Tab-separated table of N, CA and C in Angstrom:
chain	number	residue	atom	x	y	z
A	288	UNK	N	-10.158	14.853	24.837
A	288	UNK	CA	-9.181	15.553	24.010
A	288	UNK	C	-8.595	14.570	23.006
A	289	UNK	N	-8.534	14.966	21.746
A	289	UNK	CA	-8.094	14.090	20.662
A	289	UNK	C	-6.647	13.651	20.816
A	290	UNK	N	-5.782	14.560	21.249
A	290	UNK	CA	-4.368	14.207	21.381
A	290	UNK	C	-4.188	13.160	22.470
A	291	UNK	N	-4.859	13.324	23.594
A	291	UNK	CA	-4.759	12.334	24.675
A	291	UNK	C	-5.291	10.980	24.223
A	292	UNK	N	-6.394	10.974	23.468
A	292	UNK	CA	-6.949	9.720	22.939
A	292	UNK	C	-5.950	9.033	22.030
A	293	UNK	N	-5.332	9.807	21.150
A	293	UNK	CA	-4.403	9.218	20.191
A	293	UNK	C	-3.137	8.729	20.878
A	294	UNK	N	-2.647	9.452	21.878
A	294	UNK	CA	-1.445	9.025	22.593
A	294	UNK	C	-1.651	7.692	23.296
A	295	UNK	N	-2.865	7.431	23.766
A	295	UNK	CA	-3.160	6.177	24.458
A	295	UNK	C	-3.094	4.980	23.518
A	296	UNK	N	-3.183	5.207	22.235
A	296	UNK	CA	-3.172	4.118	21.260
A	296	UNK	C	-1.825	3.979	20.558
A	297	UNK	N	-0.776	4.578	21.124
A	297	UNK	CA	0.550	4.537	20.499
A	297	UNK	C	1.540	3.860	21.431
A	298	UNK	N	2.363	2.970	20.840
A	298	UNK	CA	3.403	2.297	21.601
A	298	UNK	C	4.738	2.501	20.881
A	299	UNK	N	5.700	3.172	21.518
A	299	UNK	CA	7.010	3.347	20.886
A	299	UNK	C	7.719	2.007	20.683
A	300	UNK	N	8.377	1.860	19.563
A	300	UNK	CA	9.161	0.667	19.269
A	300	UNK	C	10.622	1.109	19.268
A	301	UNK	N	11.397	0.810	20.318
A	301	UNK	CA	12.730	1.392	20.483
A	301	UNK	C	13.748	1.020	19.408
A	302	UNK	N	13.631	-0.143	18.802
A	302	UNK	CA	14.630	-0.553	17.802
A	302	UNK	C	14.519	0.254	16.506
A	303	UNK	N	13.303	0.523	16.066
A	303	UNK	CA	13.104	1.214	14.792
A	303	UNK	C	12.832	2.705	14.961
A	304	UNK	N	12.411	3.100	16.160
A	304	UNK	CA	11.997	4.478	16.376
A	304	UNK	C	10.565	4.739	15.959
A	305	UNK	N	9.885	3.692	15.463
A	305	UNK	CA	8.483	3.852	15.074
A	305	UNK	C	7.623	4.046	16.317
A	306	UNK	N	6.544	4.787	16.135
A	306	UNK	CA	5.501	4.896	17.138
A	306	UNK	C	4.352	4.073	16.580
A	307	UNK	N	4.163	2.888	17.089
A	307	UNK	CA	3.194	1.963	16.518
A	307	UNK	C	1.784	2.215	17.027
A	308	UNK	N	0.848	2.293	16.098
A	308	UNK	CA	-0.553	2.468	16.428
A	308	UNK	C	-1.090	1.117	16.879
A	309	UNK	N	-1.579	1.043	18.119
A	309	UNK	CA	-2.082	-0.222	18.638
A	309	UNK	C	-3.606	-0.237	18.727
A	310	UNK	N	-4.231	0.807	18.225
A	310	UNK	CA	-5.692	0.853	18.163
A	310	UNK	C	-6.180	0.114	16.923
A	311	UNK	N	-7.351	0.449	16.472
A	311	UNK	CA	-7.943	-0.187	15.290
A	311	UNK	C	-7.073	0.047	14.068
A	312	UNK	N	-7.081	-0.940	13.175
A	312	UNK	CA	-6.337	-0.836	11.916
A	312	UNK	C	-7.216	-1.298	10.759
A	313	UNK	N	-6.879	-0.807	9.571
A	313	UNK	CA	-7.594	-1.267	8.384
A	313	UNK	C	-6.922	-2.530	7.844
A	314	UNK	N	-7.436	-3.070	6.750
A	314	UNK	CA	-6.930	-4.333	6.206
A	314	UNK	C	-5.489	-4.228	5.709
A	315	UNK	N	-5.005	-3.015	5.460
A	315	UNK	CA	-3.628	-2.819	5.003
A	315	UNK	C	-2.663	-2.537	6.156
A	316	UNK	N	-3.173	-2.515	7.394
A	316	UNK	CA	-2.329	-2.310	8.567
A	316	UNK	C	-2.208	-0.875	9.030
A	317	UNK	N	-2.891	0.060	8.358
A	317	UNK	CA	-2.853	1.467	8.762
A	317	UNK	C	-3.789	1.689	9.946
A	318	UNK	N	-3.318	2.472	10.914
A	318	UNK	CA	-4.132	2.782	12.075
A	318	UNK	C	-5.344	3.602	11.702
A	319	UNK	N	-6.434	3.400	12.435
A	319	UNK	CA	-7.667	4.146	12.223
A	319	UNK	C	-8.009	4.890	13.502
A	320	UNK	N	-8.408	6.149	13.349
A	320	UNK	CA	-8.692	6.996	14.497
A	320	UNK	C	-9.994	7.740	14.239
A	321	UNK	N	-10.909	7.669	15.192
A	321	UNK	CA	-12.198	8.334	15.067
A	321	UNK	C	-12.157	9.625	15.882
A	322	UNK	N	-12.361	10.739	15.205
A	322	UNK	CA	-12.356	12.039	15.884
A	322	UNK	C	-13.485	12.893	15.308
A	323	UNK	N	-14.271	13.462	16.184
A	323	UNK	CA	-15.389	14.329	15.799
A	323	UNK	C	-16.290	13.627	14.782
A	324	UNK	N	-16.551	12.339	15.055
A	324	UNK	CA	-17.446	11.529	14.229
A	324	UNK	C	-16.945	11.359	12.798
A	325	UNK	N	-15.633	11.453	12.617
A	325	UNK	CA	-15.024	11.224	11.317
A	325	UNK	C	-13.868	10.250	11.503
A	326	UNK	N	-13.720	9.310	10.563
A	326	UNK	CA	-12.669	8.310	10.640
A	326	UNK	C	-11.443	8.791	9.863
A	327	UNK	N	-10.294	8.769	10.522
A	327	UNK	CA	-9.028	9.183	9.924
A	327	UNK	C	-8.066	8.013	9.930
A	328	UNK	N	-7.169	7.987	8.994
A	328	UNK	CA	-6.016	7.105	9.114
A	328	UNK	C	-5.098	7.780	10.136
A	329	UNK	N	-4.607	6.992	11.067
A	329	UNK	CA	-3.874	7.534	12.215
A	329	UNK	C	-2.625	8.308	11.800
A	330	UNK	N	-1.906	7.854	10.765
A	330	UNK	CA	-0.692	8.581	10.365
A	330	UNK	C	-1.037	9.944	9.765
A	331	UNK	N	-2.166	10.055	9.093
A	331	UNK	CA	-2.600	11.358	8.566
A	331	UNK	C	-3.011	12.279	9.717
A	332	UNK	N	-3.674	11.705	10.712
A	332	UNK	CA	-4.075	12.480	11.882
A	332	UNK	C	-2.831	12.971	12.631
A	333	UNK	N	-1.837	12.085	12.776
A	333	UNK	CA	-0.586	12.465	13.449
A	333	UNK	C	0.101	13.606	12.695
A	334	UNK	N	0.105	13.514	11.375
A	334	UNK	CA	0.710	14.588	10.574
A	334	UNK	C	0.021	15.913	10.882
A	335	UNK	N	-1.287	15.906	10.920
A	335	UNK	CA	-2.037	17.143	11.168
A	335	UNK	C	-1.774	17.681	12.578
A	336	UNK	N	-1.628	16.814	13.560
A	336	UNK	CA	-1.352	17.261	14.923
A	336	UNK	C	0.031	17.905	15.021
A	337	UNK	N	1.036	17.257	14.438
A	337	UNK	CA	2.417	17.703	14.617
A	337	UNK	C	2.891	18.683	13.552
A	338	UNK	N	2.384	18.574	12.337
A	338	UNK	CA	2.875	19.422	11.244
A	338	UNK	C	1.862	20.468	10.802
A	339	UNK	N	0.621	20.285	11.177
A	339	UNK	CA	-0.492	21.195	10.920
A	339	UNK	C	-0.989	21.184	9.472
A	340	UNK	N	-0.148	21.469	8.511
A	340	UNK	CA	-0.599	21.650	7.133
A	340	UNK	C	-0.655	20.305	6.408
A	341	UNK	N	-1.819	20.002	5.854
A	341	UNK	CA	-1.989	18.790	5.052
A	341	UNK	C	-2.841	19.138	3.841
A	342	UNK	N	-2.166	19.469	2.724
A	342	UNK	CA	-2.935	19.769	1.511
A	342	UNK	C	-3.804	18.564	1.145
A	343	UNK	N	-5.050	18.788	0.748
A	343	UNK	CA	-5.995	17.686	0.535
A	343	UNK	C	-5.587	16.697	-0.546
A	344	UNK	N	-4.779	17.104	-1.495
A	344	UNK	CA	-4.405	16.196	-2.582
A	344	UNK	C	-3.113	15.430	-2.296
A	345	UNK	N	-2.511	15.627	-1.127
A	345	UNK	CA	-1.242	14.968	-0.828
A	345	UNK	C	-1.441	13.733	0.037
A	346	UNK	N	-0.527	12.799	-0.126
A	346	UNK	CA	-0.474	11.600	0.704
A	346	UNK	C	0.503	11.859	1.844
A	347	UNK	N	0.263	11.226	2.978
A	347	UNK	CA	1.253	11.202	4.058
A	347	UNK	C	1.956	9.861	3.908
A	348	UNK	N	3.221	9.908	3.530
A	348	UNK	CA	3.997	8.714	3.198
A	348	UNK	C	4.900	8.316	4.368
A	349	UNK	N	5.290	7.044	4.393
A	349	UNK	CA	6.146	6.495	5.451
A	349	UNK	C	7.564	6.262	4.929
A	350	UNK	N	8.553	6.882	5.559
A	350	UNK	CA	9.943	6.566	5.240
A	350	UNK	C	10.291	5.175	5.760
A	351	UNK	N	9.673	4.782	6.861
A	351	UNK	CA	9.984	3.520	7.526
A	351	UNK	C	9.248	2.323	6.919
A	352	UNK	N	8.303	2.552	6.041
A	352	UNK	CA	7.511	1.486	5.423
A	352	UNK	C	6.751	0.638	6.434
A	353	UNK	N	6.342	1.252	7.536
A	353	UNK	CA	5.551	0.567	8.548
A	353	UNK	C	4.193	1.250	8.599
A	354	UNK	N	3.157	0.626	8.025
A	354	UNK	CA	1.852	1.287	7.957
A	354	UNK	C	1.307	1.725	9.311
A	355	UNK	N	1.628	1.007	10.378
A	355	UNK	CA	1.100	1.345	11.706
A	355	UNK	C	1.881	2.474	12.378
A	356	UNK	N	2.965	2.948	11.768
A	356	UNK	CA	3.790	4.001	12.386
A	356	UNK	C	3.119	5.371	12.260
A	357	UNK	N	3.113	6.099	13.388
A	357	UNK	CA	2.566	7.456	13.404
A	357	UNK	C	3.612	8.468	13.870
A	358	UNK	N	4.882	8.081	13.883
A	358	UNK	CA	5.956	8.991	14.282
A	358	UNK	C	6.103	10.062	13.202
A	359	UNK	N	5.863	11.340	13.530
A	359	UNK	CA	5.944	12.385	12.502
A	359	UNK	C	7.337	12.504	11.886
A	360	UNK	N	8.351	12.055	12.589
A	360	UNK	CA	9.706	12.050	12.026
A	360	UNK	C	9.893	11.004	10.944
A	361	UNK	N	8.991	10.050	10.855
A	361	UNK	CA	9.050	9.000	9.832
A	361	UNK	C	8.106	9.277	8.674
A	362	UNK	N	7.377	10.385	8.741
A	362	UNK	CA	6.361	10.698	7.742
A	362	UNK	C	6.794	11.869	6.870
A	363	UNK	N	6.347	11.865	5.633
A	363	UNK	CA	6.594	13.001	4.735
A	363	UNK	C	5.434	13.123	3.762
A	364	UNK	N	5.274	14.300	3.187
A	364	UNK	CA	4.210	14.526	2.208
A	364	UNK	C	4.691	14.188	0.811
A	365	UNK	N	3.806	13.627	0.016
A	365	UNK	CA	4.109	13.340	-1.377
A	365	UNK	C	2.824	13.249	-2.175
A	366	UNK	N	2.955	13.371	-3.459
A	366	UNK	CA	1.796	13.195	-4.330
A	366	UNK	C	1.477	11.703	-4.410
A	367	UNK	N	0.330	11.368	-4.935
A	367	UNK	CA	-0.018	9.958	-5.114
A	367	UNK	C	1.007	9.273	-6.017
A	368	UNK	N	1.428	9.956	-7.087
A	368	UNK	CA	2.421	9.378	-8.000
A	368	UNK	C	3.744	9.119	-7.280
A	369	UNK	N	4.174	10.052	-6.432
A	369	UNK	CA	5.411	9.854	-5.673
A	369	UNK	C	5.279	8.690	-4.701
A	370	UNK	N	4.130	8.574	-4.066
A	370	UNK	CA	3.890	7.480	-3.123
A	370	UNK	C	3.919	6.129	-3.841
A	371	UNK	N	3.279	6.056	-5.004
A	371	UNK	CA	3.276	4.813	-5.775
A	371	UNK	C	4.668	4.467	-6.278
A	372	UNK	N	5.427	5.476	-6.727
A	372	UNK	CA	6.796	5.237	-7.192
A	372	UNK	C	7.678	4.747	-6.048
A	373	UNK	N	7.515	5.331	-4.866
A	373	UNK	CA	8.271	4.903	-3.690
A	373	UNK	C	7.936	3.455	-3.353
A	374	UNK	N	6.668	3.120	-3.405
A	374	UNK	CA	6.221	1.752	-3.115
A	374	UNK	C	6.827	0.764	-4.107
A	375	UNK	N	6.797	1.105	-5.387
A	375	UNK	CA	7.351	0.222	-6.415
A	375	UNK	C	8.867	0.087	-6.270
A	376	UNK	N	9.543	1.198	-6.006
A	376	UNK	CA	11.002	1.197	-5.851
A	376	UNK	C	11.434	0.276	-4.702
A	377	UNK	N	10.632	0.249	-3.653
A	377	UNK	CA	10.948	-0.564	-2.481
A	377	UNK	C	10.367	-1.970	-2.567
A	378	UNK	N	9.600	-2.248	-3.621
A	378	UNK	CA	9.000	-3.569	-3.776
A	378	UNK	C	7.989	-3.894	-2.698
A	379	UNK	N	7.433	-2.846	-2.094
A	379	UNK	CA	6.553	-3.020	-0.938
A	379	UNK	C	5.252	-3.724	-1.286
A	380	UNK	N	4.681	-3.395	-2.405
A	380	UNK	CA	3.375	-3.971	-2.732
A	380	UNK	C	3.447	-4.746	-4.042
A	381	UNK	N	4.595	-5.322	-4.301
A	381	UNK	CA	4.781	-6.010	-5.570
A	381	UNK	C	4.310	-7.456	-5.471
A	382	UNK	N	3.737	-7.922	-6.552
A	382	UNK	CA	3.399	-9.324	-6.683
A	382	UNK	C	2.518	-9.858	-5.578
A	383	UNK	N	2.837	-11.053	-5.131
A	383	UNK	CA	2.017	-11.734	-4.131
A	383	UNK	C	2.112	-11.075	-2.754
A	384	UNK	N	3.088	-10.174	-2.553
A	384	UNK	CA	3.162	-9.444	-1.280
A	384	UNK	C	2.061	-8.402	-1.166
A	385	UNK	N	1.432	-8.086	-2.295
A	385	UNK	CA	0.303	-7.169	-2.275
A	385	UNK	C	-0.919	-7.930	-1.774
A	386	UNK	N	-1.494	-7.475	-0.685
A	386	UNK	CA	-2.636	-8.170	-0.093
A	386	UNK	C	-3.824	-8.251	-1.042
A	387	UNK	N	-3.850	-7.401	-2.047
A	387	UNK	CA	-4.971	-7.401	-2.994
A	387	UNK	C	-4.671	-8.203	-4.262
A	388	UNK	N	-3.530	-8.876	-4.306
A	388	UNK	CA	-3.168	-9.650	-5.493
A	388	UNK	C	-4.189	-10.750	-5.722
A	389	UNK	N	-4.636	-10.870	-6.955
A	389	UNK	CA	-5.608	-11.886	-7.332
A	389	UNK	C	-4.895	-13.072	-7.956
A	390	UNK	N	-3.872	-12.782	-8.735
A	390	UNK	CA	-3.109	-13.823	-9.414
A	390	UNK	C	-1.839	-14.154	-8.634
A	391	UNK	N	-1.294	-15.312	-8.917
A	391	UNK	CA	0.009	-15.672	-8.355
A	391	UNK	C	1.076	-15.394	-9.409
A	392	UNK	N	2.317	-15.410	-8.984
A	392	UNK	CA	3.416	-15.189	-9.915
A	392	UNK	C	3.385	-16.229	-11.033
A	393	UNK	N	3.133	-17.476	-10.684
A	393	UNK	CA	3.103	-18.525	-11.715
A	393	UNK	C	1.939	-18.317	-12.687
A	394	UNK	N	0.802	-17.814	-12.195
A	394	UNK	CA	-0.318	-17.495	-13.089
A	394	UNK	C	0.109	-16.460	-14.124
A	395	UNK	N	0.758	-15.413	-13.653
A	395	UNK	CA	1.142	-14.313	-14.546
A	395	UNK	C	2.163	-14.781	-15.574
A	396	UNK	N	3.146	-15.541	-15.129
A	396	UNK	CA	4.148	-16.058	-16.080
A	396	UNK	C	3.488	-16.950	-17.132
A	397	UNK	N	2.526	-17.771	-16.724
A	397	UNK	CA	1.826	-18.639	-17.673
A	397	UNK	C	0.992	-17.814	-18.649
A	398	UNK	N	0.298	-16.805	-18.154
A	398	UNK	CA	-0.522	-15.932	-19.012
A	398	UNK	C	0.357	-15.245	-20.048
A	399	UNK	N	1.502	-14.744	-19.618
A	399	UNK	CA	2.388	-14.019	-20.535
A	399	UNK	C	3.048	-14.936	-21.555
A	400	UNK	N	3.275	-16.184	-21.179
A	400	UNK	CA	3.936	-17.129	-22.083
A	400	UNK	C	2.959	-17.746	-23.079
A	401	UNK	N	1.682	-17.594	-22.843
A	401	UNK	CA	0.643	-18.257	-23.624
A	401	UNK	C	-0.093	-17.237	-24.484
A	402	UNK	N	-0.389	-17.596	-25.710
A	402	UNK	CA	-1.102	-16.687	-26.607
A	402	UNK	C	-2.596	-16.976	-26.678
A	403	UNK	N	-3.103	-17.783	-25.755
A	403	UNK	CA	-4.540	-18.083	-25.763
A	403	UNK	C	-5.328	-16.804	-25.459
A	404	UNK	N	-6.563	-16.745	-25.941
A	404	UNK	CA	-7.392	-15.575	-25.628
A	404	UNK	C	-7.591	-15.432	-24.124
A	405	UNK	N	-7.784	-14.206	-23.690
A	405	UNK	CA	-7.979	-13.917	-22.266
A	405	UNK	C	-9.157	-14.705	-21.700
A	406	UNK	N	-10.162	-14.971	-22.528
A	406	UNK	CA	-11.341	-15.684	-22.025
A	406	UNK	C	-11.002	-17.078	-21.517
A	407	UNK	N	-10.007	-17.717	-22.079
A	407	UNK	CA	-9.573	-19.038	-21.611
A	407	UNK	C	-9.061	-18.918	-20.172
A	408	UNK	N	-8.222	-17.886	-19.933
A	408	UNK	CA	-7.664	-17.679	-18.592
A	408	UNK	C	-8.735	-17.216	-17.612
A	409	UNK	N	-9.695	-16.450	-18.088
A	409	UNK	CA	-10.800	-15.997	-17.237
A	409	UNK	C	-11.537	-17.210	-16.669
A	410	UNK	N	-11.864	-18.157	-17.548
A	410	UNK	CA	-12.577	-19.362	-17.100
A	410	UNK	C	-11.680	-20.239	-16.222
A	411	UNK	N	-10.437	-20.402	-16.617
A	411	UNK	CA	-9.515	-21.274	-15.885
A	411	UNK	C	-9.230	-20.770	-14.472
A	412	UNK	N	-9.033	-19.430	-14.338
A	412	UNK	CA	-8.635	-18.865	-13.047
A	412	UNK	C	-9.782	-18.236	-12.268
A	413	UNK	N	-10.928	-18.061	-12.923
A	413	UNK	CA	-12.063	-17.458	-12.239
A	413	UNK	C	-11.866	-15.979	-11.935
A	414	UNK	N	-11.231	-15.268	-12.866
A	414	UNK	CA	-10.985	-13.832	-12.702
A	414	UNK	C	-11.644	-13.086	-13.851
A	415	UNK	N	-11.657	-11.758	-13.768
A	415	UNK	CA	-12.253	-10.986	-14.864
A	415	UNK	C	-11.228	-10.786	-15.988
A	416	UNK	N	-11.740	-10.445	-17.145
A	416	UNK	CA	-10.887	-10.260	-18.315
A	416	UNK	C	-9.836	-9.180	-18.135
A	417	UNK	N	-10.203	-8.097	-17.443
A	417	UNK	CA	-9.246	-7.006	-17.228
A	417	UNK	C	-8.045	-7.484	-16.402
A	418	UNK	N	-8.277	-8.372	-15.454
A	418	UNK	CA	-7.183	-8.898	-14.640
A	418	UNK	C	-6.172	-9.608	-15.523
A	419	UNK	N	-6.659	-10.418	-16.442
A	419	UNK	CA	-5.782	-11.160	-17.353
A	419	UNK	C	-5.080	-10.197	-18.311
A	420	UNK	N	-5.841	-9.286	-18.925
A	420	UNK	CA	-5.251	-8.351	-19.890
A	420	UNK	C	-4.202	-7.456	-19.236
A	421	UNK	N	-4.484	-6.956	-18.043
A	421	UNK	CA	-3.528	-6.083	-17.358
A	421	UNK	C	-2.263	-6.830	-16.975
A	422	UNK	N	-2.397	-8.067	-16.548
A	422	UNK	CA	-1.207	-8.871	-16.220
A	422	UNK	C	-0.394	-9.150	-17.481
A	423	UNK	N	-1.071	-9.478	-18.552
A	423	UNK	CA	-0.391	-9.800	-19.816
A	423	UNK	C	0.372	-8.589	-20.360
A	424	UNK	N	-0.223	-7.413	-20.255
A	424	UNK	CA	0.396	-6.195	-20.803
A	424	UNK	C	1.377	-5.522	-19.853
A	425	UNK	N	1.445	-6.011	-18.615
A	425	UNK	CA	2.381	-5.432	-17.657
A	425	UNK	C	1.849	-4.224	-16.906
A	426	UNK	N	0.551	-3.947	-17.022
A	426	UNK	CA	-0.033	-2.855	-16.239
A	426	UNK	C	-0.009	-3.219	-14.756
A	427	UNK	N	-0.218	-4.498	-14.483
A	427	UNK	CA	-0.037	-5.040	-13.143
A	427	UNK	C	1.132	-6.012	-13.220
A	428	UNK	N	1.705	-6.307	-12.108
A	428	UNK	CA	2.853	-7.217	-12.039
A	428	UNK	C	4.004	-6.716	-12.914
A	429	UNK	N	4.181	-5.399	-12.989
A	429	UNK	CA	5.230	-4.837	-13.839
A	429	UNK	C	6.628	-5.191	-13.338
A	430	UNK	N	6.744	-5.531	-12.053
A	430	UNK	CA	8.056	-5.880	-11.512
A	430	UNK	C	8.452	-7.311	-11.850
A	431	UNK	N	7.519	-8.094	-12.371
A	431	UNK	CA	7.778	-9.495	-12.694
A	431	UNK	C	8.244	-9.602	-14.142
A	432	UNK	N	9.403	-10.166	-14.296
A	432	UNK	CA	9.953	-10.382	-15.645
A	432	UNK	C	9.983	-11.870	-15.912
A	433	UNK	N	9.704	-12.232	-17.124
A	433	UNK	CA	9.703	-13.660	-17.477
A	433	UNK	C	11.086	-14.256	-17.242
A	434	UNK	N	11.098	-15.433	-16.705
A	434	UNK	CA	12.355	-16.140	-16.470
A	434	UNK	C	12.710	-16.873	-17.755
A	435	UNK	N	13.927	-16.655	-18.214
A	435	UNK	CA	14.358	-17.275	-19.440
A	435	UNK	C	14.582	-18.767	-19.231
A	436	UNK	N	14.093	-19.580	-20.174
A	436	UNK	CA	14.331	-21.011	-20.117
A	436	UNK	C	15.405	-21.413	-21.119
A	437	UNK	N	16.031	-20.457	-21.754
A	437	UNK	CA	17.090	-20.693	-22.730
A	437	UNK	C	18.339	-21.164	-21.995
A	438	UNK	N	18.859	-22.360	-22.303
A	438	UNK	CA	20.030	-22.867	-21.575
A	438	UNK	C	21.315	-22.134	-21.909
A	439	UNK	N	21.342	-21.342	-22.961
A	439	UNK	CA	22.577	-20.663	-23.375
A	439	UNK	C	23.000	-19.554	-22.471
């Protein structure tokens, strides 16, 4: 039975109220659950068990900001845009805290302060041109603002 399998992989955390997934996890810390030969993220599976309705275009978001949490009381539905806005507002995946960050904060500040062509930074840092251009234009690292060196 799927519910019994999933319950065996959950450990309540009394201080936060989170129900922590102690089974397999992905690289971002989200629980993974295999049911009927299909792999689910555990929090999405928990939502379906307890809340039933999960529109295919919606994300199951965490109020607690704990990827391993499967407590349905800590979960809510949102669009991808709402989920990304929530993440940015909380600084959850900003800058070097993002596990997928390629550049460091100092790299980005140097790129933005320098008018050299992106190809110079591509060779220097060993990244692709889009990485440099997106950092320079603020498409990535939008939460990072240049630190003023003006003594006034």
